Coordinates of C-alpha atoms in Angstrom, one line a residue:
X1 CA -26.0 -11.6 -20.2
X2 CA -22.1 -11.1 -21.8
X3 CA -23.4 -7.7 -21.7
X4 CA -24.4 -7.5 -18.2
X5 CA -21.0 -9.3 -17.0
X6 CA -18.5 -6.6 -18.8
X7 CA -20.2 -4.1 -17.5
X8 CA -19.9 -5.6 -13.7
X9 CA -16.4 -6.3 -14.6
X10 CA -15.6 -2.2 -16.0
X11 CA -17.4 -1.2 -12.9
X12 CA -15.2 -3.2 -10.6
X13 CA -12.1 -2.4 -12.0
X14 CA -13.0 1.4 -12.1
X15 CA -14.8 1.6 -8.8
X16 CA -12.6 -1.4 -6.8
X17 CA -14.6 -3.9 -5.2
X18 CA -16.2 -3.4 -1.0
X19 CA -14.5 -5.5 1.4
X20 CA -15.4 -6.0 5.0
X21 CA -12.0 -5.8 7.1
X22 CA -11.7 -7.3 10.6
X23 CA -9.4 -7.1 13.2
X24 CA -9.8 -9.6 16.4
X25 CA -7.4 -11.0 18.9
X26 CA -7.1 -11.1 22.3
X27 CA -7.9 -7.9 23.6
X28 CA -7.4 -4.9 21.9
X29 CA -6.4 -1.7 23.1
X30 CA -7.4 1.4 21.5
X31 CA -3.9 2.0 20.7
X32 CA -3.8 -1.3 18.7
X33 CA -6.8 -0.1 16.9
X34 CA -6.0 3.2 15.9
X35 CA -2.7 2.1 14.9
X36 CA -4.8 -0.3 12.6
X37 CA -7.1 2.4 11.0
X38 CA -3.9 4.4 10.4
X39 CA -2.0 1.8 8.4
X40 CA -4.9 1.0 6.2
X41 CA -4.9 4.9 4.9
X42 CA -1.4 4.0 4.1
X43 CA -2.6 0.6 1.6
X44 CA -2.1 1.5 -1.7
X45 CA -5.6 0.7 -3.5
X46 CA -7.3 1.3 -0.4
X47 CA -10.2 4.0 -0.5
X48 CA -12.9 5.1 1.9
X49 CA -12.0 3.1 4.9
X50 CA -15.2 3.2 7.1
X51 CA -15.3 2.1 11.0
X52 CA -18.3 -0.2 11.4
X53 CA -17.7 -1.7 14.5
X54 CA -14.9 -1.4 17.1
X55 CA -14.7 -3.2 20.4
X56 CA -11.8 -4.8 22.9
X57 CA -12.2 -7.9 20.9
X58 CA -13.0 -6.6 16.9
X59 CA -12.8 -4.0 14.9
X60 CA -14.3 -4.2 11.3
X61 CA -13.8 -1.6 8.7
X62 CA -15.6 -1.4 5.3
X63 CA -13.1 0.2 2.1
X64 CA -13.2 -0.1 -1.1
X65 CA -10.4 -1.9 -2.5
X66 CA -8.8 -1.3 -6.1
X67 CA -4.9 -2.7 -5.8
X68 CA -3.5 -5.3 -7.5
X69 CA -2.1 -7.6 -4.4
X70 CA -4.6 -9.4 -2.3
X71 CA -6.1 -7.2 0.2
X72 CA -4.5 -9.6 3.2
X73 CA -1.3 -9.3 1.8
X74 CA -1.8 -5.6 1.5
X75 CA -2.2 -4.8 4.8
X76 CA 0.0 -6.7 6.2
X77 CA 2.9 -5.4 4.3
X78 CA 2.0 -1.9 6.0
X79 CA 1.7 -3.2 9.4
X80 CA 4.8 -5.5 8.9
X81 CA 7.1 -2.6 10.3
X82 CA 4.7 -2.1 13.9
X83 CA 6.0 -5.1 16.5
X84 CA 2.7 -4.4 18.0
X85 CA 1.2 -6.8 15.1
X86 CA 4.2 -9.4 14.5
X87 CA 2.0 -12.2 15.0
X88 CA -0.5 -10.7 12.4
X89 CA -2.3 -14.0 10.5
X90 CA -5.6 -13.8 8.0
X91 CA -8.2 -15.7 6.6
X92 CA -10.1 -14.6 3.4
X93 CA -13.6 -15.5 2.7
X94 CA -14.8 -13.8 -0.5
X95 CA -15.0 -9.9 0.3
X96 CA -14.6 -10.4 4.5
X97 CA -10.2 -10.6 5.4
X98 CA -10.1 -11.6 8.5
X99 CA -6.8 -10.3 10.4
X100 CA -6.4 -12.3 13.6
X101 CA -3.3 -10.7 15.8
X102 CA -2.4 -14.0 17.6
X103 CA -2.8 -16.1 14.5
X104 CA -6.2 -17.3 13.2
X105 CA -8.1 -20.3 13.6
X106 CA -11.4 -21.2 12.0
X107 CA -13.1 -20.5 14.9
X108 CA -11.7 -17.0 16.1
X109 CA -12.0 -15.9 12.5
X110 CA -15.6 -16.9 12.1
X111 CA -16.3 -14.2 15.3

């Protein structure tokens, strides 16, 4: 088993770990989500940013992850400099960072 568990830990560290990154709020404009999918090629750690999903209301990415800051806290140093996300707030729940742009609660994050 202490086997199995170094190996998951080498494989992590070398590979990052899959996160599941969303983006809701109000409504948002394709200029607020490309804007989005831009900055996260700019997070450092931040690897093969897939779009999954993208609508007026959420847009969810998949990346793989291998930075040292928490993912939330990641992005939203990037996007700190864009006005267009000044009200940016997350909630993390394992592997799925929720970015809400007008502040999150626990029921727009769970959307």
């Amino acid at each position: 088993m202490g086997k199995r568990i170094q190996d998951f830990v080498k494989r992590r560290t070398m590979y990052g770990a899959e996160y599941v990154i969303r983006l809701t709020g109000g409504t948002l404009s394709l200029m607020n989500r490309t804007a989005f999918n831009q900055a996260l090629k700019n997070v450092p750690g931040l690897e093969k940013a897939t779009q999954r999903q993208a609508g007026t209301d959420k847009l969810e990415v998949v990346a793989t992850y291998r930075g040292t800051d928490p993912l939330d806290q990641a992005v939203a140093m990037v996007l700190g400099g864009n006005p267009m996300f000044a009200g940016l707030d997350s909630v993390v729940d394992g592997n799925i960072i929720t970015l809400c742009m007008n502040g999150c609660t626990k029921t727009k994050a769970a959307r």
